mmCIF file of C-alpha atoms (C1' of nucleotides) in Angstrom:
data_model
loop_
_atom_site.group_PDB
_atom_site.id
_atom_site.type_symbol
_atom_site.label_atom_id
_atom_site.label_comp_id
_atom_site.label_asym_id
_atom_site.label_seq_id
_atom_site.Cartn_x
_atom_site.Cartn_y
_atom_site.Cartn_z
ATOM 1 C CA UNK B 520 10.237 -17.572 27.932
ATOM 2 C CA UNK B 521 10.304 -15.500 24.846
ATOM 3 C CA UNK B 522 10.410 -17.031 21.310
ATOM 4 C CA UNK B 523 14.111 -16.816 19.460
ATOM 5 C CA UNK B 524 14.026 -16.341 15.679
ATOM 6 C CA UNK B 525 14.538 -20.030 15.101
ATOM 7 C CA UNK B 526 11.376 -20.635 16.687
ATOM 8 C CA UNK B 527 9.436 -18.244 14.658
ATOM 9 C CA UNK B 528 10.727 -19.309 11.260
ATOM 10 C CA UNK B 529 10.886 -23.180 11.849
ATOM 11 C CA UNK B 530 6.959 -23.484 11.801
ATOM 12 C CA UNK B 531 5.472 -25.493 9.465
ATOM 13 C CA UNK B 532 4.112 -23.260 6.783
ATOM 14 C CA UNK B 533 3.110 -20.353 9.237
ATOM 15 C CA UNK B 534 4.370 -17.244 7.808
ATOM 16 C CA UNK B 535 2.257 -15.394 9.691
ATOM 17 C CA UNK B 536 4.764 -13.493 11.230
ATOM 18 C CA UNK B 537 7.102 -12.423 8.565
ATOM 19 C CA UNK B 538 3.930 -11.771 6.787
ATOM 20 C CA UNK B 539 2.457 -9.281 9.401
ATOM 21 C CA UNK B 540 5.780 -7.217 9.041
ATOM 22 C CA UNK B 541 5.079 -7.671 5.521
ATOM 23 C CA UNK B 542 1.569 -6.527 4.841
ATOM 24 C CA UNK B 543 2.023 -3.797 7.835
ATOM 25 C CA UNK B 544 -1.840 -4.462 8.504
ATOM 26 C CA UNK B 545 -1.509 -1.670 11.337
ATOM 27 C CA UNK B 546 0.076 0.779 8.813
ATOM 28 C CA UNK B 547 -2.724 0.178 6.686
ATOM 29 C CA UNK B 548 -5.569 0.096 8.997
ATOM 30 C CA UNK B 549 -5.033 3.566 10.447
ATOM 31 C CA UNK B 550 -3.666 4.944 7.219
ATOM 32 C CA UNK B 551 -7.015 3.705 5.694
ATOM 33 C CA UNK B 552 -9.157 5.140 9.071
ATOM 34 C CA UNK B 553 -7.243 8.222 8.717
ATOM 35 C CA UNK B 554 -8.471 8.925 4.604
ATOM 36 C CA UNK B 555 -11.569 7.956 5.703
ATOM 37 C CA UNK B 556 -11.855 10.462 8.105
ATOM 38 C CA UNK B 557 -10.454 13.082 6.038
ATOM 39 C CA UNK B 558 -12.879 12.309 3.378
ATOM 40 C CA UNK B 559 -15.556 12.365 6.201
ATOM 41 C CA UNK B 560 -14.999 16.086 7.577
ATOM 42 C CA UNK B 561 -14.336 16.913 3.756
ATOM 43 C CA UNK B 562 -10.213 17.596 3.774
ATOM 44 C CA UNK B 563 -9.492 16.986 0.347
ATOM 45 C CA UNK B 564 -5.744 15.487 1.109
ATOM 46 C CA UNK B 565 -4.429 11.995 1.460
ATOM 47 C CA UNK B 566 -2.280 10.465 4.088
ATOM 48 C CA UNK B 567 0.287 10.025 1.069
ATOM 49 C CA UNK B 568 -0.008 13.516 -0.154
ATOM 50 C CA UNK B 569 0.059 14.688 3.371
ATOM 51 C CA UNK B 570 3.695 13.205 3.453
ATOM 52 C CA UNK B 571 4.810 15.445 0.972
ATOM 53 C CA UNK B 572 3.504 18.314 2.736
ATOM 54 C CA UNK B 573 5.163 17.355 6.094
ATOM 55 C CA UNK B 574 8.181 17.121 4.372
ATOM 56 C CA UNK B 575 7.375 20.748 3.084
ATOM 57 C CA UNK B 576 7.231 21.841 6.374
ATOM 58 C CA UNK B 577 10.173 20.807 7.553
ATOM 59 C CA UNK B 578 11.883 22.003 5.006
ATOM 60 C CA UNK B 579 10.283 24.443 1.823
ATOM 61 C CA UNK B 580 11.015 24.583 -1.325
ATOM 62 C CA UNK B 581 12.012 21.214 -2.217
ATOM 63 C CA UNK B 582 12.910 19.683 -5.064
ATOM 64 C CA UNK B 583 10.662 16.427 -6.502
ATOM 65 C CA UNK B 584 13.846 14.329 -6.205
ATOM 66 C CA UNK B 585 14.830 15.932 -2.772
ATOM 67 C CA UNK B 586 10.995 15.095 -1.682
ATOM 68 C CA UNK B 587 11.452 11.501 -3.578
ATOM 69 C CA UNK B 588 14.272 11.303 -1.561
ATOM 70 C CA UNK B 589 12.921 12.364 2.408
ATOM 71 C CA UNK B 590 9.647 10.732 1.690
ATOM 72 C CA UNK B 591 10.586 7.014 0.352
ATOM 73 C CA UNK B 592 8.658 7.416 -2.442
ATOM 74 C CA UNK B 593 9.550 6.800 -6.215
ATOM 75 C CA UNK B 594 9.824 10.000 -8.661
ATOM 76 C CA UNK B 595 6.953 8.733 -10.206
ATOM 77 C CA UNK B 596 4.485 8.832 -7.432
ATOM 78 C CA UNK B 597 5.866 12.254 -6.503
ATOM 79 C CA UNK B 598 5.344 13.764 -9.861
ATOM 80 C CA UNK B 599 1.423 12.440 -9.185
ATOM 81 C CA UNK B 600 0.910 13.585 -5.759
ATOM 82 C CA UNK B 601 2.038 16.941 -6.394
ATOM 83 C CA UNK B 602 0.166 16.906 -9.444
ATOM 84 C CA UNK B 603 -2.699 16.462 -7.130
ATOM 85 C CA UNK B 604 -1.532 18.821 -4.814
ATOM 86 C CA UNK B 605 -1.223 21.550 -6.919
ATOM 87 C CA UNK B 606 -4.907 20.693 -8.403
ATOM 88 C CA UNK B 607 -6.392 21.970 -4.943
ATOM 89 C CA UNK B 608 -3.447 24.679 -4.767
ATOM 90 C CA UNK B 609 -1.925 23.095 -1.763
ATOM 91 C CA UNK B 610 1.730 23.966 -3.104
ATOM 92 C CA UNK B 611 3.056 25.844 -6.149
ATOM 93 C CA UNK B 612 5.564 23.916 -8.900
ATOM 94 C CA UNK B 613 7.880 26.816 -9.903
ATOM 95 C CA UNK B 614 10.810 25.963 -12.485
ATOM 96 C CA UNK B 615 14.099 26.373 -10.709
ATOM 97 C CA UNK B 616 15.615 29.282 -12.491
ATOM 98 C CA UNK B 617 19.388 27.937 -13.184
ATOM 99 C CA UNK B 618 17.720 24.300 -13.768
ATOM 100 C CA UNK B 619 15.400 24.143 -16.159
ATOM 101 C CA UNK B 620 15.099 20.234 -15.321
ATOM 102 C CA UNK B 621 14.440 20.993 -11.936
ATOM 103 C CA UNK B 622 10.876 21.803 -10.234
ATOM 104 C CA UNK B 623 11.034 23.350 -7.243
ATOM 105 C CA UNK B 624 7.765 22.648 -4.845
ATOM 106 C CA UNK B 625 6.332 25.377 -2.352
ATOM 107 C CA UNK B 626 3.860 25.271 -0.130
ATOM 108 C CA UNK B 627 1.028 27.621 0.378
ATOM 109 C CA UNK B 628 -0.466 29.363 3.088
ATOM 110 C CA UNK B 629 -3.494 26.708 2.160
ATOM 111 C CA UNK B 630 -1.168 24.096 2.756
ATOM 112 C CA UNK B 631 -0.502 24.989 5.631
ATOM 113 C CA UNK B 632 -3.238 25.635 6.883
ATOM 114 C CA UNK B 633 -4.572 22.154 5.777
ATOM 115 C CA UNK B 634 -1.500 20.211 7.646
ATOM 116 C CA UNK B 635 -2.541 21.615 10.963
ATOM 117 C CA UNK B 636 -5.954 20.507 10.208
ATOM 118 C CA UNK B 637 -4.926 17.445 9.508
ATOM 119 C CA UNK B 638 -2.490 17.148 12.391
ATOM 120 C CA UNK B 639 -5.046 16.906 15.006
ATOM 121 C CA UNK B 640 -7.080 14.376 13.087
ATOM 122 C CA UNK B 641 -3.835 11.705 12.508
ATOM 123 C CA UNK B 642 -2.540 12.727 16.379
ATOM 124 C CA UNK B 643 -6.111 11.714 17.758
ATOM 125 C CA UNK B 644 -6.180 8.197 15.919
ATOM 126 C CA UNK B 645 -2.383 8.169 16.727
ATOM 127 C CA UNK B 646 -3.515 7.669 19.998
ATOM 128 C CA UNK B 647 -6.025 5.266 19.635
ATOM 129 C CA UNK B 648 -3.630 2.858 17.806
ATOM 130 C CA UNK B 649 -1.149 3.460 20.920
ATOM 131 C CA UNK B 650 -3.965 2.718 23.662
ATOM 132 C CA UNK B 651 -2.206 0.800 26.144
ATOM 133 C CA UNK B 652 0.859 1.042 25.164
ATOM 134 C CA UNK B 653 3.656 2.837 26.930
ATOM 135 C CA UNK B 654 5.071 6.061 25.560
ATOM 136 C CA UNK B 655 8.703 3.650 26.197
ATOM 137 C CA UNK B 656 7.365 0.664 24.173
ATOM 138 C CA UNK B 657 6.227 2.367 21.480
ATOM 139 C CA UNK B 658 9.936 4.265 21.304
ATOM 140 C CA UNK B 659 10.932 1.019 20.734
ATOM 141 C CA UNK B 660 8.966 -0.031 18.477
ATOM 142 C CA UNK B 661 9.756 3.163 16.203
ATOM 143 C CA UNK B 662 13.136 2.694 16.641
ATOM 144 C CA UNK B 663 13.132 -0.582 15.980
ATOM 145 C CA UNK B 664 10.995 0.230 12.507
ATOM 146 C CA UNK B 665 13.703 2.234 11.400
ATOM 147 C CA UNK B 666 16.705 0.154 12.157
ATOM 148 C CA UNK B 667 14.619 -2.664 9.633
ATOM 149 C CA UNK B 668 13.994 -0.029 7.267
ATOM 150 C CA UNK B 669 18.068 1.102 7.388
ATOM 151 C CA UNK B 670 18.471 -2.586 7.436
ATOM 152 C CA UNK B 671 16.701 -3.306 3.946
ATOM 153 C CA UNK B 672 18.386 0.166 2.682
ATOM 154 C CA UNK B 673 21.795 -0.885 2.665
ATOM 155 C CA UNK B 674 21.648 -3.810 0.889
ATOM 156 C CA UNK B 675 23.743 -3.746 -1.798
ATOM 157 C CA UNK B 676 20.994 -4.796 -3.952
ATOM 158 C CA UNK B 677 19.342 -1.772 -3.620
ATOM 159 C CA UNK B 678 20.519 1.209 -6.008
ATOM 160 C CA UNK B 679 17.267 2.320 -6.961
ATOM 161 C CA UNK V 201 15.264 9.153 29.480
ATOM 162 C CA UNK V 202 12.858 8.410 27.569
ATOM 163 C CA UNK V 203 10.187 10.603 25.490
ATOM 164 C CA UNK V 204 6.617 10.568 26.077
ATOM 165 C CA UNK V 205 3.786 10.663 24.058
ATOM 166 C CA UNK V 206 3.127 14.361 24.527
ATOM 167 C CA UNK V 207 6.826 15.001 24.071
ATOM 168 C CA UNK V 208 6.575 13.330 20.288
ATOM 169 C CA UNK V 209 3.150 14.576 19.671
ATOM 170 C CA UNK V 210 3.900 18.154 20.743
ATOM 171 C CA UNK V 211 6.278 18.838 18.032
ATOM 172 C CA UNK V 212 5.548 21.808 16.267
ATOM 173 C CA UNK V 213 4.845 20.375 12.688
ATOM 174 C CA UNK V 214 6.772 17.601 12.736
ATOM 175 C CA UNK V 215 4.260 14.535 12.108
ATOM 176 C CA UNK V 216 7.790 12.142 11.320
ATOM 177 C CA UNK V 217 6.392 9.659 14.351
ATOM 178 C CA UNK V 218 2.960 9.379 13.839
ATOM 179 C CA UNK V 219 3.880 9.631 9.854
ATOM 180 C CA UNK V 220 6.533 6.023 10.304
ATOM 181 C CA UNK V 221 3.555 4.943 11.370
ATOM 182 C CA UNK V 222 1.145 5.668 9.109
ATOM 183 C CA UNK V 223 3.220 4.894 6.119
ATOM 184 C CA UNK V 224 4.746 1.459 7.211
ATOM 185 C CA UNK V 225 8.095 2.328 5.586
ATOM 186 C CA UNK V 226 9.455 -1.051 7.108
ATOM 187 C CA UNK V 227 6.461 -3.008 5.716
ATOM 188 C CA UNK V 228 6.353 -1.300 2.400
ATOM 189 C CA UNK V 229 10.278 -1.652 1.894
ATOM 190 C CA UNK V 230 10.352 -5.295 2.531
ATOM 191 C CA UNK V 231 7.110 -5.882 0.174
ATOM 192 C CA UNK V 232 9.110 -4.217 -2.288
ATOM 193 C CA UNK V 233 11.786 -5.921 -1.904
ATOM 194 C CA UNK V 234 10.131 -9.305 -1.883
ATOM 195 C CA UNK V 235 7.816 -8.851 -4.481
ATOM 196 C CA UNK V 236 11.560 -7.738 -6.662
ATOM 197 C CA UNK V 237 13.365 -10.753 -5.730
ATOM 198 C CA UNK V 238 9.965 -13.148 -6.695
ATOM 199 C CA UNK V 239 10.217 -11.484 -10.284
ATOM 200 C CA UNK V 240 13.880 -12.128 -10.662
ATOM 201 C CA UNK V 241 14.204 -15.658 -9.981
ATOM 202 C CA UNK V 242 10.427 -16.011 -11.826
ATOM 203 C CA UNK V 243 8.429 -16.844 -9.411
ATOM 204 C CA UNK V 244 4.995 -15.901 -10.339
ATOM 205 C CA UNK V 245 3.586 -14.192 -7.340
ATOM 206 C CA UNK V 246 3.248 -11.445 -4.906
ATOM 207 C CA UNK V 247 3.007 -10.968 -1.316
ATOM 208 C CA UNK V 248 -0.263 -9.832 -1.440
ATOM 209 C CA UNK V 249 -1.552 -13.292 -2.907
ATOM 210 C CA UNK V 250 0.970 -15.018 -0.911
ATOM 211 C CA UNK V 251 -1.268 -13.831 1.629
ATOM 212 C CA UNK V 252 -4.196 -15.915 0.521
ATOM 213 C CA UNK V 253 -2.042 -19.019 0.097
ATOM 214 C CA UNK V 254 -0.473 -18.678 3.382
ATOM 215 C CA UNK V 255 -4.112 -18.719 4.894
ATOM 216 C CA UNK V 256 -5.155 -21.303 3.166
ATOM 217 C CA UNK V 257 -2.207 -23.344 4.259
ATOM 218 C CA UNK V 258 -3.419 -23.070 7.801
ATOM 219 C CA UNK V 259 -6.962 -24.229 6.570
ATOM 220 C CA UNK V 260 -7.644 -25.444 3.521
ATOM 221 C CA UNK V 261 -11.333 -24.847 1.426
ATOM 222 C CA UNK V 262 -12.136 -21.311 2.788
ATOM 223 C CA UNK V 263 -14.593 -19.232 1.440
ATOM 224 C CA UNK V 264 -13.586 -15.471 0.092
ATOM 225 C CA UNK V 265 -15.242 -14.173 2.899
ATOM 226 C CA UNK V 266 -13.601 -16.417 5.377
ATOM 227 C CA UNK V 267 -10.363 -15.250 3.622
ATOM 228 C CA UNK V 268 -11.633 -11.892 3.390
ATOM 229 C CA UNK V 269 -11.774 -11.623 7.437
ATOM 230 C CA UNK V 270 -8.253 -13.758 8.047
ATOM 231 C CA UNK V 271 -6.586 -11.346 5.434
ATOM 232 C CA UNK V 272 -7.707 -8.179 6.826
ATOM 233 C CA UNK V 273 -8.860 -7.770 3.453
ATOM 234 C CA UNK V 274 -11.428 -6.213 1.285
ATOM 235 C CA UNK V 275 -13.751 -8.638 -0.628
ATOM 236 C CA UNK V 276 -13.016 -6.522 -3.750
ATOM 237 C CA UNK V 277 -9.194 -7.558 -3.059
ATOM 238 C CA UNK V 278 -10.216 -11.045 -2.682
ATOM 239 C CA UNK V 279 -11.939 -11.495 -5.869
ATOM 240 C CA UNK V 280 -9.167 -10.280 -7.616
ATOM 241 C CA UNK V 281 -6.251 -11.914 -5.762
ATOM 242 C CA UNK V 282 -7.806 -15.064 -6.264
ATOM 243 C CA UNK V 283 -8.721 -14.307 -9.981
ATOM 244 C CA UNK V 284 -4.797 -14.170 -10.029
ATOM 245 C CA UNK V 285 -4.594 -17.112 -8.305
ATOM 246 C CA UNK V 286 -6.853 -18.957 -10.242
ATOM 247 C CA UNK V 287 -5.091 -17.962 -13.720
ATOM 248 C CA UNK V 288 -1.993 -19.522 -12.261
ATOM 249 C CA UNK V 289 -3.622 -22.404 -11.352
ATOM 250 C CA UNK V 290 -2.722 -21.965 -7.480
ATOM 251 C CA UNK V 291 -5.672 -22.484 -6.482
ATOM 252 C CA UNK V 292 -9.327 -23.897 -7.790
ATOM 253 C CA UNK V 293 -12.725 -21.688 -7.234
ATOM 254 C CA UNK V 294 -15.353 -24.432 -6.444
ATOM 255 C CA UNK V 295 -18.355 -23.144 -6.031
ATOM 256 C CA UNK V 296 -20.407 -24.442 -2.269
ATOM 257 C CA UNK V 297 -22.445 -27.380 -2.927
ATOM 258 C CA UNK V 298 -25.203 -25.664 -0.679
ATOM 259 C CA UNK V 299 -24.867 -22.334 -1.156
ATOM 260 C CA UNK V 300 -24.724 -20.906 -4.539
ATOM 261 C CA UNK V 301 -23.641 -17.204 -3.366
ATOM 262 C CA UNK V 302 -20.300 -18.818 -1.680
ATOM 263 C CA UNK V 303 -17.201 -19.883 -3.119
ATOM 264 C CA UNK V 304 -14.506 -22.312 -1.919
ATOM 265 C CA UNK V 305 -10.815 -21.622 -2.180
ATOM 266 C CA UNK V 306 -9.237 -25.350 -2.664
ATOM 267 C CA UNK V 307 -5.232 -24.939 -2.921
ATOM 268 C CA UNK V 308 -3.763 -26.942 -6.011
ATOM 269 C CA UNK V 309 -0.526 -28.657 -5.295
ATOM 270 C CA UNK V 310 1.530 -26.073 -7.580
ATOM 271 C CA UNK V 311 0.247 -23.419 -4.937
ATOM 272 C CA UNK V 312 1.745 -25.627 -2.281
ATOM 273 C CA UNK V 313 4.533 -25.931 -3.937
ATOM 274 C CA UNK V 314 4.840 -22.345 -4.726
ATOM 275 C CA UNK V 315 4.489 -21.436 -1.108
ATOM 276 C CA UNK V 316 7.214 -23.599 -0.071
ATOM 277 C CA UNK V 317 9.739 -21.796 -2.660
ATOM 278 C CA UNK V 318 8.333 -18.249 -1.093
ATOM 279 C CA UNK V 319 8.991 -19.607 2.184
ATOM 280 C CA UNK V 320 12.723 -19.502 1.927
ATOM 281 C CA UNK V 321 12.676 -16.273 0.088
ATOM 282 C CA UNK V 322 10.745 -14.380 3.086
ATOM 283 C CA UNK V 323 12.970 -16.092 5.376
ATOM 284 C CA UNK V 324 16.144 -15.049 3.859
ATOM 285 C CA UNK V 325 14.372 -11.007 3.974
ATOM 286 C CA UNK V 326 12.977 -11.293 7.201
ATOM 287 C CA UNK V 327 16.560 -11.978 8.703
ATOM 288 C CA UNK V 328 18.003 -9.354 6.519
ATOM 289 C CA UNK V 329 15.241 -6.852 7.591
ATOM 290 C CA UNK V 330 16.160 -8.028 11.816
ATOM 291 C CA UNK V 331 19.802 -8.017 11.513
ATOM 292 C CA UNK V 332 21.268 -6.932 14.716
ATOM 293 C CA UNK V 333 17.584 -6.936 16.208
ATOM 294 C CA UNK V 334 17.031 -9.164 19.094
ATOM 295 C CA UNK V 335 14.421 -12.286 19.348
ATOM 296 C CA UNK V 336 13.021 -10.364 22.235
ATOM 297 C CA UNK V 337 12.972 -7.185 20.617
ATOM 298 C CA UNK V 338 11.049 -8.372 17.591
ATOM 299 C CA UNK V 339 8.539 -10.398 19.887
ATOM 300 C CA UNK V 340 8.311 -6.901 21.259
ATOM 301 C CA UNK V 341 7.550 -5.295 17.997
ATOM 302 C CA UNK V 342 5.399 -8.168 16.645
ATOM 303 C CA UNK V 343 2.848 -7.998 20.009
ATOM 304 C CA UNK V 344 3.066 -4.193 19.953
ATOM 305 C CA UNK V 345 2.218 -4.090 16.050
ATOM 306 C CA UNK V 346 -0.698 -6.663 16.659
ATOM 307 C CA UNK V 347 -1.580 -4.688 19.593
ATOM 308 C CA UNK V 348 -2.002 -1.147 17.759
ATOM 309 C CA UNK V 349 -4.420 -3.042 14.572
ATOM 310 C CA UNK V 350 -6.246 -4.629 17.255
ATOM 311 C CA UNK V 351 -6.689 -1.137 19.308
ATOM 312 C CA UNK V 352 -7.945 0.340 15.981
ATOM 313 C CA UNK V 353 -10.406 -2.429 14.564
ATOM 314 C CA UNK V 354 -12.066 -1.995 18.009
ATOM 315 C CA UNK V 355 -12.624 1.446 17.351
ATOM 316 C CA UNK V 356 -16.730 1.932 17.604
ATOM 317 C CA UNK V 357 -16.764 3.077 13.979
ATOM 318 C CA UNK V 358 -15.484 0.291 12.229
ATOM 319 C CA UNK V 359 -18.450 -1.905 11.708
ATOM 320 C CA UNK V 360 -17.011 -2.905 8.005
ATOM 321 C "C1'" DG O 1351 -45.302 -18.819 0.376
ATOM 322 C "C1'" DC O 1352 -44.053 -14.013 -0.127
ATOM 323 C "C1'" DT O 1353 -41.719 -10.067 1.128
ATOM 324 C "C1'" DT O 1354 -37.787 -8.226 3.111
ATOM 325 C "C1'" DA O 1355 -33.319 -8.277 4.973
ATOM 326 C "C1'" DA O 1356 -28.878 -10.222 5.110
ATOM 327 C "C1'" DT O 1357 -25.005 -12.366 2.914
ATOM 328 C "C1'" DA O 1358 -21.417 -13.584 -0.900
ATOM 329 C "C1'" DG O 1359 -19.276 -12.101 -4.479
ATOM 330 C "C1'" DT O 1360 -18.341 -9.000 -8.723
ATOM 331 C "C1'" DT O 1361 -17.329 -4.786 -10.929
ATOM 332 C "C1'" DG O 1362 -16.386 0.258 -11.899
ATOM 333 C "C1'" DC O 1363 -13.982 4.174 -10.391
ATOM 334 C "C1'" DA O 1364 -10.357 6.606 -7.848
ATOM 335 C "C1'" DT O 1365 -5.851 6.633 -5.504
ATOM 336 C "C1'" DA O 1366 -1.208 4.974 -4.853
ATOM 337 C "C1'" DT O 1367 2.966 2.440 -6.061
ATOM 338 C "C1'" DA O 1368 6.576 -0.202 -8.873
ATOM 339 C "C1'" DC O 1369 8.886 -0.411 -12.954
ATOM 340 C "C1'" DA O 1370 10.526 0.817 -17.339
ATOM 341 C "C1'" DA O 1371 10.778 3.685 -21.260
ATOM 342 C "C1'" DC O 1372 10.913 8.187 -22.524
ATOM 343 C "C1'" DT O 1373 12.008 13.481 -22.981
ATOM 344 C "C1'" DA O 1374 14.521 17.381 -21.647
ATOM 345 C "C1'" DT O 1375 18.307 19.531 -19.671
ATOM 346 C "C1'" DC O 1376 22.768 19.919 -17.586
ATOM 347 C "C1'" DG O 1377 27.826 18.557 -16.903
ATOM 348 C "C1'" DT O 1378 31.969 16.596 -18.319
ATOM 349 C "C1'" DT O 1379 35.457 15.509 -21.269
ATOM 350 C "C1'" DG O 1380 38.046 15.377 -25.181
ATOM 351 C "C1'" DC A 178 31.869 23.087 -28.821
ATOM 352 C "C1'" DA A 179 30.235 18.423 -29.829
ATOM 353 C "C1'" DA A 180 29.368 13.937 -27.887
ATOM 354 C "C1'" DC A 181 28.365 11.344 -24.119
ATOM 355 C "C1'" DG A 182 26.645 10.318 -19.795
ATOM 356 C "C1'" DA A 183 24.184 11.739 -15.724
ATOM 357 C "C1'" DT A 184 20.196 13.844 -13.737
ATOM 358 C "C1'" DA A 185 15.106 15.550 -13.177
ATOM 359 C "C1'" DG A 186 10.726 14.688 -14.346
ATOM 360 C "C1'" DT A 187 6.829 12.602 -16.987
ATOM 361 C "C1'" DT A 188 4.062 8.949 -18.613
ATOM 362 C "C1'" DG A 189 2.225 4.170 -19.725
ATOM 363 C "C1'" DT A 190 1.298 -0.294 -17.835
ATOM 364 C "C1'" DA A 191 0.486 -3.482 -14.147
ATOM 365 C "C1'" DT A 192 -0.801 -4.629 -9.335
ATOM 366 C "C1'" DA A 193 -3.274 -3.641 -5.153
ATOM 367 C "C1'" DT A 194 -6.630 -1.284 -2.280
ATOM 368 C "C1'" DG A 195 -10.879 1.468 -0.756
ATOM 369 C "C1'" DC A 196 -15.376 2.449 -1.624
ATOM 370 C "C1'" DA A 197 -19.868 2.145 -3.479
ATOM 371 C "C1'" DA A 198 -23.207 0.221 -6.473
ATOM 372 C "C1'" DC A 199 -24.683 -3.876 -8.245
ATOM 373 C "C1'" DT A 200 -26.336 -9.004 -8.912
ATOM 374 C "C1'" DA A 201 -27.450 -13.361 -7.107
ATOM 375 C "C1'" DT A 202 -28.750 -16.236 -3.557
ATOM 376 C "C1'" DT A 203 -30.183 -17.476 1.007
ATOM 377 C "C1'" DA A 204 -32.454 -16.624 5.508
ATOM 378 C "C1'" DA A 205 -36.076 -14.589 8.435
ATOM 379 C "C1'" DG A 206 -40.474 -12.818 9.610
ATOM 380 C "C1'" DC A 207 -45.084 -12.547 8.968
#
DNA sequence: GCTTAATAGTTGCATATACAACTATCGTTG
DNA sequence: CAACGATAGTTGTATATGCAACTATTAAGC
């Protein structure tokens, strides 16, 4: 007998459950292991940063708003991040030659280097946090992630 | 058919899985979106210190470091979510009758109040955020989620 | 009882994000 | 081509977190 929505939502004043989607307390726990153990084997990068540079890797030479745009992230936070990034010359900030408005971001052969580095440390806790779990379950559960994440996306309150 | 593990992980660069993860683009969309929606109808609160007040709804008078371990968070978070807390008048900081190092989180009845308005404004994002998800499915991804932050605060090197 | 260790909480510093205001540049339109 | 609006980025302010150093108080061991 599983639980139907109407179960979950008609307890008293538990909100536990809407609230663990909320706070994502397993996002942040191994995001937070992960920095740690970057700043432990002294990788100077961030989990955050480290999305830009996957998103480098898939595809180089991105713009801040293309990267503001693959990564979820606001154009703010980008412009800081890749300030950071370019502080430890992990990517390059050229001017796009026909755009003056436009930076273009490109990775470098440090970068690189640093995201398969990094790689192995975020696939070994990756399988810690999945210990137990079924490669099938936790398909679901991705899936499932990003249908609540398209979900929140198209509502029409959302323009920014 | 189904992917496993090794077929995700074995990507060449791609970290996108572990990287959903990692981020909690789910989590951090519907914080967003929550802590938006409490500004515009000027409700003076976030979902982080909805947090506290939801805990404290389950049982009342807690300490910070009681709330502290029920939050999953950091006693430097604590002292400042409840400094917010306080300054709204949410909640009182009584200091322990027997033990001058400890504090006691009391709830005022404008904090209960306040959590009760909150309530319906979750609600209403939760079921946006599980549209055309399945009670079953989000049982699912509820048990797997708490599964996974278990998995990792068992890890043999998290002692704090 | 005194010393030492453990516990509870606070605070400073760094990172990251949201949001809004701002600058600079490009495109469109008349 | 001048004016206007759209677009790309930057920056200031506020909130939240991690981490480490710190104070204050209590508990334990001798």
């Amino acid at each position: 007998m599983s639980k139907t929505i109407d179960d979950i939502m008609s307890k008293t004043i538990d909100m536990d459950y809407s609230l663990y989607l909320v706070n994502g307390y397993a996002s942040s726990m191994i995001n937070k292991l992960l920095n740690r153990a970057f700043k432990a084997q002294n990788i100077d990068i961030t989990t955050e940063q480290l999305t830009i540079l996957n998103s480098l890797c898939k595809k180089d030479s991105q713009s801040q708003h293309s990267l503001s745009t693959n990564t979820f992230k606001g154009k703010g936070s980008i412009t800081r991040l890749i300030d950071a990034l370019v502080k430890n010359e992990y990517v390059h900030r050229i001017s796009h030659p026909n755009d003056r408005r436009t930076n273009i971001i490109k990775l470098t052969s440090k970068g690189s280097e640093l995201v398969e580095k990094a790689k192995n440390i975020i696939e070994k806790y990756y399988r810690k946090a999945t210990r137990g779990i079924s490669a099938k379950e936790i398909e679901i559960m991705q899936n499932l992630a990003i249908k609540m994440h398209d979900n929140l996306l198209n509502e029409d309150n959302i323009t920014k």
